[in-house]
Every structure is written in structure tokens, then in C-alpha cells.
PDB file of C-alpha atoms in Angstrom:
ATOM      1  CA  MET A 151     -19.272 -55.468  22.723  1.00 39.00           C
ATOM      2  CA  LYS A 152     -18.445 -51.675  22.294  1.00 42.00           C
ATOM      3  CA  LYS A 153     -15.318 -51.465  22.951  1.00 43.00           C
ATOM      4  CA  LEU A 154     -14.717 -54.697  20.360  1.00 37.00           C
ATOM      5  CA  ALA A 155     -16.250 -53.001  18.345  1.00 41.00           C
ATOM      6  CA  MET A 156     -13.848 -50.178  18.749  1.00 42.00           C
ATOM      7  CA  ILE A 157     -10.659 -52.794  17.720  1.00 39.00           C
ATOM      8  CA  ALA A 158     -11.999 -53.929  15.503  1.00 38.00           C
ATOM      9  CA  CYS A 159     -12.430 -50.156  14.056  1.00 42.00           C
ATOM     10  CA  ALA A 160      -8.736 -49.686  14.372  1.00 40.00           C
ATOM     11  CA  VAL A 161      -7.565 -53.026  12.901  1.00 36.00           C
ATOM     12  CA  LEU A 162      -9.728 -52.297   9.880  1.00 38.00           C
ATOM     13  CA  ALA A 163      -7.608 -48.224   9.932  1.00 41.00           C
ATOM     14  CA  PHE A 164      -4.147 -49.763  10.898  1.00 39.00           C
ATOM     15  CA  ALA A 165      -5.240 -52.407   7.702  1.00 38.00           C
ATOM     16  CA  GLY A 166      -6.362 -49.303   5.068  1.00 41.00           C
ATOM     17  CA  PHE A 167      -3.458 -47.392   6.448  1.00 37.00           C
ATOM     18  CA  ALA A 168      -1.616 -49.872   5.377  1.00 38.00           C
ATOM     19  CA  ALA A 169      -2.453 -50.826   1.765  1.00 41.00           C
ATOM     20  CA  HIS A 170      -2.290 -46.825   1.235  1.00 42.00           C
ATOM     21  CA  ALA A 171       1.158 -47.150   2.361  1.00 38.00           C
ATOM     22  CA  GLN A 172       2.630 -49.538   0.410  1.00 46.00           C
ATOM     23  CA  GLU A 173       0.629 -48.452  -2.724  1.00 57.00           C
ATOM     24  CA  ALA A 174       2.067 -45.139  -1.587  1.00 62.00           C
ATOM     25  CA  GLY A 175       4.882 -45.530  -3.634  1.00 82.00           C
ATOM     26  CA  LEU A 176       4.444 -47.271  -6.523  1.00 92.00           C
ATOM     27  CA  ARG A 177       3.928 -45.788  -9.997  1.00 92.00           C
ATOM     28  CA  MET A 178       0.938 -47.868 -12.495  1.00 94.00           C
ATOM     29  CA  ALA A 179       0.996 -47.437 -16.338  1.00 93.00           C
ATOM     30  CA  PRO A 180      -2.975 -46.471 -17.485  1.00 93.00           C
ATOM     31  CA  ALA A 181      -4.790 -49.500 -18.935  1.00 93.00           C
ATOM     32  CA  PRO A 182      -6.054 -49.239 -21.972  1.00 90.00           C
ATOM     33  CA  ASP A 183     -10.075 -47.944 -22.418  1.00 84.00           C
ATOM     34  CA  ASN A 184     -11.358 -50.154 -25.155  1.00 82.00           C
ATOM     35  CA  ARG A 185     -14.344 -50.931 -23.303  1.00 81.00           C
ATOM     36  CA  LEU A 186     -16.631 -50.105 -26.477  1.00 85.00           C
ATOM     37  CA  ASP A 187     -14.199 -51.536 -28.414  1.00 90.00           C
ATOM     38  CA  VAL A 188     -15.946 -55.449 -29.335  1.00 92.00           C
ATOM     39  CA  ALA A 189     -13.699 -57.352 -30.652  1.00 94.00           C
ATOM     40  CA  SER A 190     -10.763 -56.782 -27.832  1.00 95.00           C
ATOM     41  CA  LEU A 191     -13.961 -57.700 -25.694  1.00 95.00           C
ATOM     42  CA  GLN A 192     -14.566 -61.363 -27.610  1.00 94.00           C
ATOM     43  CA  ARG A 193     -10.737 -61.584 -27.068  1.00 95.00           C
ATOM     44  CA  GLY A 194     -10.852 -60.840 -23.537  1.00 95.00           C
ATOM     45  CA  ALA A 195     -13.613 -63.282 -22.705  1.00 94.00           C
ATOM     46  CA  ARG A 196     -11.946 -66.131 -24.501  1.00 94.00           C
ATOM     47  CA  ASP A 197      -8.634 -65.219 -22.584  1.00 94.00           C
ATOM     48  CA  PHE A 198     -10.615 -64.927 -19.138  1.00 94.00           C
ATOM     49  CA  VAL A 199     -12.373 -68.669 -19.901  1.00 92.00           C
ATOM     50  CA  ASN A 200      -8.543 -69.892 -20.901  1.00 91.00           C
ATOM     51  CA  TYR A 201      -6.778 -68.737 -18.229  1.00 92.00           C
ATOM     52  CA  CYS A 202      -8.425 -67.722 -15.458  1.00 91.00           C
ATOM     53  CA  LEU A 203     -11.661 -69.615 -15.056  1.00 89.00           C
ATOM     54  CA  THR A 204      -9.666 -72.740 -14.597  1.00 83.00           C
ATOM     55  CA  CYS A 205      -9.264 -71.384 -10.725  1.00 86.00           C
ATOM     56  CA  HIS A 206     -11.274 -68.320 -10.923  1.00 90.00           C
ATOM     57  CA  SER A 207     -14.490 -67.734 -11.027  1.00 90.00           C
ATOM     58  CA  ALA A 208     -17.541 -65.194 -12.262  1.00 91.00           C
ATOM     59  CA  GLN A 209     -20.535 -66.537 -10.001  1.00 90.00           C
ATOM     60  CA  TYR A 210     -22.150 -63.414 -10.899  1.00 90.00           C
ATOM     61  CA  MET A 211     -22.010 -63.527 -14.781  1.00 92.00           C
ATOM     62  CA  ARG A 212     -24.782 -65.795 -16.648  1.00 92.00           C
ATOM     63  CA  TYR A 213     -22.694 -67.231 -20.524  1.00 92.00           C
ATOM     64  CA  ASN A 214     -25.177 -65.589 -22.323  1.00 92.00           C
ATOM     65  CA  ARG A 215     -24.521 -61.724 -21.649  1.00 91.00           C
ATOM     66  CA  LEU A 216     -21.330 -63.092 -23.896  1.00 92.00           C
ATOM     67  CA  ALA A 217     -24.134 -62.109 -26.404  1.00 91.00           C
ATOM     68  CA  ASP A 218     -24.010 -58.377 -25.644  1.00 90.00           C
ATOM     69  CA  ILE A 219     -20.608 -58.500 -27.491  1.00 91.00           C
ATOM     70  CA  GLY A 220     -21.413 -59.801 -30.341  1.00 91.00           C
ATOM     71  CA  LEU A 221     -21.225 -63.656 -29.934  1.00 90.00           C
ATOM     72  CA  THR A 222     -23.593 -66.467 -30.556  1.00 91.00           C
ATOM     73  CA  PRO A 223     -25.132 -68.886 -28.525  1.00 91.00           C
ATOM     74  CA  GLY A 224     -22.781 -71.636 -31.248  1.00 91.00           C
ATOM     75  CA  GLN A 225     -19.767 -69.389 -30.621  1.00 91.00           C
ATOM     76  CA  ILE A 226     -20.644 -69.778 -26.590  1.00 91.00           C
ATOM     77  CA  THR A 227     -21.997 -73.259 -26.587  1.00 90.00           C
ATOM     78  CA  GLY A 228     -19.126 -74.552 -28.631  1.00 88.00           C
ATOM     79  CA  ASN A 229     -15.859 -73.062 -27.717  1.00 87.00           C
ATOM     80  CA  LEU A 230     -16.681 -70.805 -24.025  1.00 89.00           C
ATOM     81  CA  MET A 231     -18.693 -73.690 -21.801  1.00 86.00           C
ATOM     82  CA  PHE A 232     -16.714 -76.585 -20.459  1.00 82.00           C
ATOM     83  CA  ALA A 233     -17.543 -76.592 -17.257  1.00 75.00           C
ATOM     84  CA  THR A 234     -21.417 -76.686 -17.714  1.00 79.00           C
ATOM     85  CA  SER A 235     -23.582 -77.052 -20.722  1.00 79.00           C
ATOM     86  CA  LYS A 236     -26.024 -74.791 -19.789  1.00 88.00           C
ATOM     87  CA  ILE A 237     -26.286 -71.328 -21.329  1.00 91.00           C
ATOM     88  CA  GLY A 238     -27.648 -69.734 -18.824  1.00 89.00           C
ATOM     89  CA  ASP A 239     -25.908 -70.689 -16.074  1.00 90.00           C
ATOM     90  CA  THR A 240     -23.033 -68.816 -14.368  1.00 90.00           C
ATOM     91  CA  MET A 241     -19.343 -69.023 -14.618  1.00 89.00           C
ATOM     92  CA  THR A 242     -18.176 -71.350 -11.827  1.00 86.00           C
ATOM     93  CA  VAL A 243     -15.032 -74.086 -12.012  1.00 83.00           C
ATOM     94  CA  ALA A 244     -15.278 -77.396 -10.345  1.00 73.00           C
ATOM     95  CA  MET A 245     -12.121 -76.961  -8.728  1.00 77.00           C
ATOM     96  CA  ARG A 246     -13.282 -77.211  -4.671  1.00 75.00           C
ATOM     97  CA  GLU A 247     -12.405 -74.222  -1.997  1.00 75.00           C
ATOM     98  CA  ASP A 248     -10.436 -76.818  -0.142  1.00 76.00           C
ATOM     99  CA  ASP A 249      -7.895 -77.769  -2.089  1.00 76.00           C
ATOM    100  CA  ALA A 250      -7.704 -74.359  -3.625  1.00 73.00           C
ATOM    101  CA  LYS A 251      -6.413 -73.049   0.238  1.00 75.00           C
ATOM    102  CA  ALA A 252      -3.580 -76.357   0.380  1.00 75.00           C
ATOM    103  CA  TRP A 253      -2.303 -75.884  -2.950  1.00 75.00           C
ATOM    104  CA  PHE A 254      -2.455 -71.716  -2.926  1.00 72.00           C
ATOM    105  CA  GLY A 255      -2.689 -70.942   1.122  1.00 74.00           C
ATOM    106  CA  ALA A 256      -6.413 -69.327   0.201  1.00 77.00           C
ATOM    107  CA  PRO A 257      -9.113 -70.012  -2.434  1.00 81.00           C
ATOM    108  CA  PRO A 258      -8.689 -67.624  -5.726  1.00 86.00           C
ATOM    109  CA  PRO A 259     -11.588 -64.699  -5.256  1.00 88.00           C
ATOM    110  CA  ASP A 260     -14.108 -64.876  -7.210  1.00 89.00           C
ATOM    111  CA  LEU A 261     -13.849 -62.284 -10.235  1.00 93.00           C
ATOM    112  CA  SER A 262     -17.143 -60.843 -11.384  1.00 92.00           C
ATOM    113  CA  VAL A 263     -16.820 -57.540  -9.825  1.00 92.00           C
ATOM    114  CA  GLU A 264     -12.682 -57.869  -9.222  1.00 93.00           C
ATOM    115  CA  ALA A 265     -12.314 -55.094 -11.623  1.00 92.00           C
ATOM    116  CA  ARG A 266     -15.267 -52.296  -9.866  1.00 91.00           C
ATOM    117  CA  VAL A 267     -13.452 -53.069  -6.387  1.00 93.00           C
ATOM    118  CA  ARG A 268      -9.833 -52.874  -7.391  1.00 93.00           C
ATOM    119  CA  GLY A 269     -10.152 -51.701 -10.901  1.00 93.00           C
ATOM    120  CA  ARG A 270      -8.609 -51.005 -14.107  1.00 93.00           C
ATOM    121  CA  ASP A 271      -5.277 -50.083 -14.063  1.00 95.00           C
ATOM    122  CA  TRP A 272      -4.324 -51.463 -10.445  1.00 96.00           C
ATOM    123  CA  LEU A 273      -5.275 -55.446 -12.671  1.00 96.00           C
ATOM    124  CA  TYR A 274      -3.220 -54.084 -15.434  1.00 96.00           C
ATOM    125  CA  ASN A 275      -0.235 -53.647 -13.817  1.00 97.00           C
ATOM    126  CA  TYR A 276      -0.963 -56.601 -11.667  1.00 96.00           C
ATOM    127  CA  LEU A 277      -1.486 -58.594 -14.857  1.00 96.00           C
ATOM    128  CA  LEU A 278       2.802 -57.694 -15.692  1.00 96.00           C
ATOM    129  CA  GLY A 279       4.046 -57.314 -12.614  1.00 95.00           C
ATOM    130  CA  PHE A 280       5.404 -60.840 -12.238  1.00 96.00           C
ATOM    131  CA  TYR A 281       9.271 -61.595 -11.599  1.00 96.00           C
ATOM    132  CA  ARG A 282      10.938 -64.420 -10.116  1.00 95.00           C
ATOM    133  CA  ASP A 283      11.303 -64.669  -6.455  1.00 94.00           C
ATOM    134  CA  ASP A 284      13.168 -68.376  -5.511  1.00 91.00           C
ATOM    135  CA  LYS A 285      12.623 -67.194  -1.588  1.00 91.00           C
ATOM    136  CA  SER A 286       8.071 -67.641  -1.973  1.00 90.00           C
ATOM    137  CA  ALA A 287       7.055 -70.398  -2.046  1.00 86.00           C
ATOM    138  CA  THR A 288       5.509 -70.536  -5.516  1.00 88.00           C
ATOM    139  CA  GLY A 289       8.494 -69.073  -7.093  1.00 93.00           C
ATOM    140  CA  TRP A 290       6.876 -66.120  -8.048  1.00 95.00           C
ATOM    141  CA  ASN A 291       6.110 -62.414  -6.863  1.00 95.00           C
ATOM    142  CA  ASN A 292       4.801 -59.576  -7.803  1.00 96.00           C
ATOM    143  CA  LEU A 293       5.477 -55.721  -7.610  1.00 95.00           C
ATOM    144  CA  VAL A 294       1.573 -54.673  -7.061  1.00 96.00           C
ATOM    145  CA  PHE A 295       1.194 -57.057  -4.431  1.00 94.00           C
ATOM    146  CA  PRO A 296       3.834 -58.311  -2.360  1.00 93.00           C
ATOM    147  CA  ASN A 297       3.823 -61.921  -1.491  1.00 90.00           C
ATOM    148  CA  VAL A 298       1.073 -63.266  -3.162  1.00 90.00           C
ATOM    149  CA  GLY A 299      -0.441 -67.268  -3.237  1.00 86.00           C
ATOM    150  CA  MET A 300      -1.191 -66.654  -6.890  1.00 89.00           C
ATOM    151  CA  PRO A 301       2.192 -67.427  -8.963  1.00 90.00           C
ATOM    152  CA  ASN A 302       2.403 -67.070 -12.833  1.00 94.00           C
ATOM    153  CA  VAL A 303      -0.066 -68.663 -14.837  1.00 92.00           C
ATOM    154  CA  LEU A 304       0.653 -66.723 -18.070  1.00 95.00           C
ATOM    155  CA  TRP A 305       4.841 -66.667 -17.244  1.00 94.00           C
ATOM    156  CA  GLN A 306       4.780 -69.206 -20.432  1.00 95.00           C
ATOM    157  CA  LEU A 307       3.043 -65.780 -22.815  1.00 96.00           C
ATOM    158  CA  SER A 308       5.053 -62.585 -20.503  1.00 95.00           C
ATOM    159  CA  GLY A 309       8.814 -64.397 -19.936  1.00 95.00           C
ATOM    160  CA  THR A 310       9.563 -64.397 -16.695  1.00 95.00           C
ATOM    161  CA  GLY A 311      10.743 -61.397 -15.630  1.00 94.00           C
ATOM    162  CA  LYS A 312      12.877 -59.979 -13.015  1.00 95.00           C
ATOM    163  CA  ARG A 313      13.018 -57.520  -9.627  1.00 95.00           C
ATOM    164  CA  ILE A 314      16.102 -54.325 -10.940  1.00 94.00           C
ATOM    165  CA  GLU A 315      16.440 -52.210  -7.604  1.00 93.00           C
ATOM    166  CA  ARG A 316      18.691 -49.154  -8.279  1.00 93.00           C
ATOM    167  CA  GLU A 317      19.408 -46.914  -5.066  1.00 92.00           C
ATOM    168  CA  PHE A 318      19.039 -43.516  -4.641  1.00 93.00           C
ATOM    169  CA  ASP A 319      20.534 -40.441  -2.429  1.00 91.00           C
ATOM    170  CA  ASP A 320      17.099 -38.000  -2.568  1.00 90.00           C
ATOM    171  CA  GLU A 321      13.726 -39.117  -3.156  1.00 89.00           C
ATOM    172  CA  GLY A 322      13.440 -36.684  -5.598  1.00 90.00           C
ATOM    173  CA  SER A 323      16.241 -38.792  -7.908  1.00 91.00           C
ATOM    174  CA  ALA A 324      13.877 -41.761  -7.445  1.00 91.00           C
ATOM    175  CA  GLU A 325      11.191 -40.702  -8.586  1.00 92.00           C
ATOM    176  CA  ALA A 326      12.282 -38.853 -12.076  1.00 92.00           C
ATOM    177  CA  ALA A 327      14.144 -42.753 -12.428  1.00 92.00           C
ATOM    178  CA  ALA A 328      10.916 -44.146 -11.768  1.00 92.00           C
ATOM    179  CA  ILE A 329       8.864 -41.236 -14.592  1.00 91.00           C
ATOM    180  CA  ALA A 330      11.727 -42.324 -16.405  1.00 90.00           C
ATOM    181  CA  VAL A 331      10.848 -46.082 -16.649  1.00 90.00           C
ATOM    182  CA  LYS A 332       6.704 -45.506 -17.817  1.00 89.00           C
ATOM    183  CA  GLY A 333       5.382 -47.793 -16.962  1.00 90.00           C
ATOM    184  CA  LEU A 334       5.168 -49.665 -13.477  1.00 94.00           C
ATOM    185  CA  ALA A 335       7.467 -48.380 -11.110  1.00 94.00           C
ATOM    186  CA  MET A 336       7.933 -48.240  -7.222  1.00 94.00           C
ATOM    187  CA  VAL A 337      10.076 -46.069  -4.816  1.00 94.00           C
ATOM    188  CA  GLU A 338      10.379 -46.776  -1.251  1.00 92.00           C
ATOM    189  CA  PRO A 339      12.898 -45.298   1.656  1.00 92.00           C
ATOM    190  CA  THR A 340      14.957 -47.986   2.781  1.00 89.00           C
ATOM    191  CA  LYS A 341      16.995 -48.561   6.098  1.00 88.00           C
ATOM    192  CA  ASP A 342      19.940 -46.221   5.793  1.00 87.00           C
ATOM    193  CA  HIS A 343      17.830 -43.422   4.671  1.00 87.00           C
ATOM    194  CA  LYS A 344      17.793 -43.098   0.791  1.00 91.00           C
ATOM    195  CA  TYR A 345      15.524 -44.190  -1.310  1.00 93.00           C
ATOM    196  CA  MET A 346      14.851 -47.360  -4.142  1.00 92.00           C
ATOM    197  CA  MET A 347      13.524 -47.806  -7.361  1.00 94.00           C
ATOM    198  CA  VAL A 348      12.179 -50.694  -8.180  1.00 94.00           C
ATOM    199  CA  SER A 349      10.994 -52.107 -11.492  1.00 94.00           C
ATOM    200  CA  ILE A 350      10.974 -55.305 -13.900  1.00 94.00           C
ATOM    201  CA  GLY A 351      13.062 -55.401 -16.004  1.00 93.00           C
ATOM    202  CA  PRO A 352      13.150 -59.470 -18.900  1.00 93.00           C
ATOM    203  CA  ASP A 353      15.059 -62.159 -17.710  1.00 93.00           C
ATOM    204  CA  THR A 354      13.867 -64.583 -20.947  1.00 94.00           C
ATOM    205  CA  PRO A 355      10.984 -64.287 -23.276  1.00 94.00           C
ATOM    206  CA  GLY A 356       8.294 -66.198 -23.523  1.00 95.00           C
ATOM    207  CA  THR A 357       5.730 -67.060 -27.057  1.00 96.00           C
ATOM    208  CA  MET A 358       4.635 -63.335 -27.362  1.00 96.00           C
ATOM    209  CA  THR A 359       6.451 -60.079 -27.475  1.00 94.00           C
ATOM    210  CA  ARG A 360       6.055 -57.011 -24.472  1.00 94.00           C
ATOM    211  CA  THR A 361       3.568 -55.428 -26.970  1.00 94.00           C
ATOM    212  CA  GLN A 362       1.902 -58.239 -27.455  1.00 96.00           C
ATOM    213  CA  TYR A 363       1.763 -59.517 -23.942  1.00 96.00           C
ATOM    214  CA  GLU A 364       0.272 -55.975 -22.889  1.00 96.00           C
ATOM    215  CA  ALA A 365      -2.267 -56.460 -26.060  1.00 96.00           C
ATOM    216  CA  PHE A 366      -3.744 -59.667 -24.914  1.00 97.00           C
ATOM    217  CA  VAL A 367      -3.479 -58.720 -20.383  1.00 97.00           C
ATOM    218  CA  GLY A 368      -5.228 -55.495 -22.030  1.00 96.00           C
ATOM    219  CA  ASP A 369      -8.084 -57.194 -24.036  1.00 96.00           C
ATOM    220  CA  LEU A 370      -8.159 -58.946 -20.717  1.00 96.00           C
ATOM    221  CA  VAL A 371      -8.091 -56.904 -18.278  1.00 96.00           C
ATOM    222  CA  ASN A 372     -11.018 -54.912 -20.737  1.00 95.00           C
ATOM    223  CA  TYR A 373     -13.294 -57.947 -20.370  1.00 95.00           C
ATOM    224  CA  LEU A 374     -13.189 -58.217 -16.249  1.00 95.00           C
ATOM    225  CA  ASP A 375     -14.165 -54.043 -16.165  1.00 94.00           C
ATOM    226  CA  TYR A 376     -16.730 -54.902 -19.003  1.00 93.00           C
ATOM    227  CA  MET A 377     -17.827 -58.476 -17.235  1.00 93.00           C
ATOM    228  CA  SER A 378     -17.657 -56.312 -13.400  1.00 93.00           C
ATOM    229  CA  GLU A 379     -20.684 -54.129 -14.774  1.00 90.00           C
ATOM    230  CA  PRO A 380     -22.108 -55.818 -18.146  1.00 89.00           C
ATOM    231  CA  VAL A 381     -25.250 -53.038 -18.420  1.00 85.00           C
ATOM    232  CA  ARG A 382     -23.088 -49.456 -17.842  1.00 82.00           C
ATOM    233  CA  ASP A 383     -22.834 -49.188 -21.610  1.00 79.00           C
ATOM    234  CA  GLU A 384     -26.296 -48.308 -21.699  1.00 83.00           C
ATOM    235  CA  ARG A 385     -26.506 -46.767 -18.470  1.00 86.00           C
ATOM    236  CA  ILE A 386     -24.545 -44.394 -19.750  1.00 85.00           C
ATOM    237  CA  HIS A 387     -26.530 -44.189 -23.057  1.00 85.00           C
ATOM    238  CA  LEU A 388     -29.825 -43.366 -21.799  1.00 90.00           C
ATOM    239  CA  GLY A 389     -28.358 -41.558 -19.299  1.00 91.00           C
ATOM    240  CA  ILE A 390     -27.318 -39.091 -21.956  1.00 93.00           C
ATOM    241  CA  ILE A 391     -30.282 -39.395 -23.708  1.00 94.00           C
ATOM    242  CA  VAL A 392     -32.013 -38.222 -20.583  1.00 94.00           C
ATOM    243  CA  LEU A 393     -29.310 -34.959 -20.046  1.00 94.00           C
ATOM    244  CA  ALA A 394     -30.613 -34.110 -23.481  1.00 95.00           C
ATOM    245  CA  PHE A 395     -34.344 -34.269 -23.290  1.00 94.00           C
ATOM    246  CA  LEU A 396     -34.048 -32.741 -19.553  1.00 95.00           C
ATOM    247  CA  GLY A 397     -31.761 -30.236 -21.561  1.00 94.00           C
ATOM    248  CA  VAL A 398     -34.349 -29.269 -23.927  1.00 94.00           C
ATOM    249  CA  LEU A 399     -37.440 -29.524 -21.069  1.00 94.00           C
ATOM    250  CA  PHE A 400     -35.264 -26.279 -19.130  1.00 94.00           C
ATOM    251  CA  ALA A 401     -35.147 -24.719 -23.053  1.00 93.00           C
ATOM    252  CA  LEU A 402     -39.151 -24.710 -23.173  1.00 92.00           C
ATOM    253  CA  ALA A 403     -39.571 -23.782 -19.790  1.00 93.00           C
ATOM    254  CA  TYR A 404     -37.278 -21.055 -19.716  1.00 90.00           C
ATOM    255  CA  ALA A 405     -38.616 -20.428 -22.990  1.00 89.00           C
ATOM    256  CA  LEU A 406     -42.446 -19.828 -21.424  1.00 88.00           C
ATOM    257  CA  LYS A 407     -41.338 -18.239 -18.109  1.00 86.00           C
ATOM    258  CA  ARG A 408     -39.647 -15.261 -20.680  1.00 86.00           C
ATOM    259  CA  ASP A 409     -43.164 -15.311 -23.334  1.00 83.00           C
ATOM    260  CA  TYR A 410     -44.998 -15.470 -19.267  1.00 81.00           C
ATOM    261  CA  TRP A 411     -43.432 -12.364 -18.068  1.00 84.00           C
ATOM    262  CA  LYS A 412     -43.191 -10.484 -20.566  1.00 79.00           C
ATOM    263  CA  ALA A 413     -46.401 -10.353 -20.888  1.00 71.00           C
ATOM    264  CA  LEU A 414     -46.705  -9.267 -17.382  1.00 71.00           C
ATOM    265  CA  HIS A 415     -44.970  -5.931 -18.210  1.00 64.00           C
TER     266      HIS A 415
END
């Protein structure tokens, strides 16, 4: 049993090292932080239900929590609930796990806390990182998550992208080229001791411009971030109040201490 545990730890350590090595040369664009923007959260909830909830569940999120971002029960039941009729139900999907394995190779992950697991920037760049790849089973690949089983379900909005590679003799030049992209890019060594800068360029246009699609993805990631911890804003607000109270209490205690010692001396 001890030997088995040591092997498991070694495998996990190697997996973590491999993941870090894969993302070591990855430069990601910062995701817009609009968590307090109610309109953005409402658009993100709408887009999540229409584009994500067909395959991905959110089993720890209930529909009635959407009232916290300003939606009325009528808006929730009339526009966002397609798989259930009870507003207190969680966001589940009708897709069976066996079908998902057959179609995608693995069941699509639940997205309830994905933003806490991956982070806002990772999700934002992942959704911007798809490009056409005729060698993959789905016809798509992703710069942030290579060989991912998920196809680009948003391609009609974003258009199709293509992988662009530029080779450099030294790492510094490749890094400078990646910085100049001002967005998602990756630098990786080649077999002949050179460096490749990889980015994604436009191929065919979609129904949205690049700016519009980035705003669309920003709203979606904003909602995913909210859904991962709906009470975070309330927790931060309460924490600020508690810190302010402790500050006032400290000032009063310090004033009392000075007055007490002044009387003794």
C-alpha cells in the first residue's frame, strides 16, 4: 500500500510538472473584471444558458440565485429555464453521460466552480484560443488546451482562426514577438534548438467582429466567475465592514490605553 501511494504521488507530481511545462511559455491576455457589472452578468447568464448548458451542467447553481443579479422570477422562468419547470432546481442537462463519452471521448465537465479551478484568465483565453486543425477528430484545436476534445461551439460568432507560427533563433526574440501580439501567444522550443512563437490569426469571419466577440466572452467568463461563488461580493462587503469596525475599536482601545497610562504617570 505504501509503495502504491508513492507511485500515485509520483504520477501526480509528473502530471503537475507536465501541465506547468505546457503553460510555461504561454502568454495570456487578462480577462476583463466586471463582477460588479450587473448588465454584464445578466448577458453572461443568458449566453451560458444558450451556448453552454446544452452540454455542460452547473449542478451546484440554482436558477433562483439568478435573482441576485437583478433578474425577476418571470425573466428566469420565461427565458432561461429549458430543462426544468422549478425555479429552485439546479442547472442540469439532459445529455446522458454515456452519450457524452461516445461523442466527445469524455463527459463535458460541470462548470459550477470551473472559474475557481482554472481562473478567469484561463477561461477567457481558452474561449479565444480555438483554431482550425484538420488533423484533430473534431476539426478544432486550442492553444491554451492542446488536443482538447471540445469543438469550438462558438465558431459561428467568432469565425474560424488559424495557427500562425514564426521561428526565431533565440528565446528573447520569440518572447518579444509574443509580447507584440498583445494577446494570446505561446513560445516553445523546437527540436533544432530554436524557438517558435505561436499565435492565432483570423481565417474566416463570423457574425461578430473581434471586439464584439471578446466582449461576448468577457461577459460569459464574468458570469462563470460569479457562478463559482455567488456570495463572494457579499462576503467582501461584510469583510470591509468588519475591518472598519475593528479599526474603530482599535482606535478607541489605543486612546483608552494612553489615557490609562497617563493617569498612572
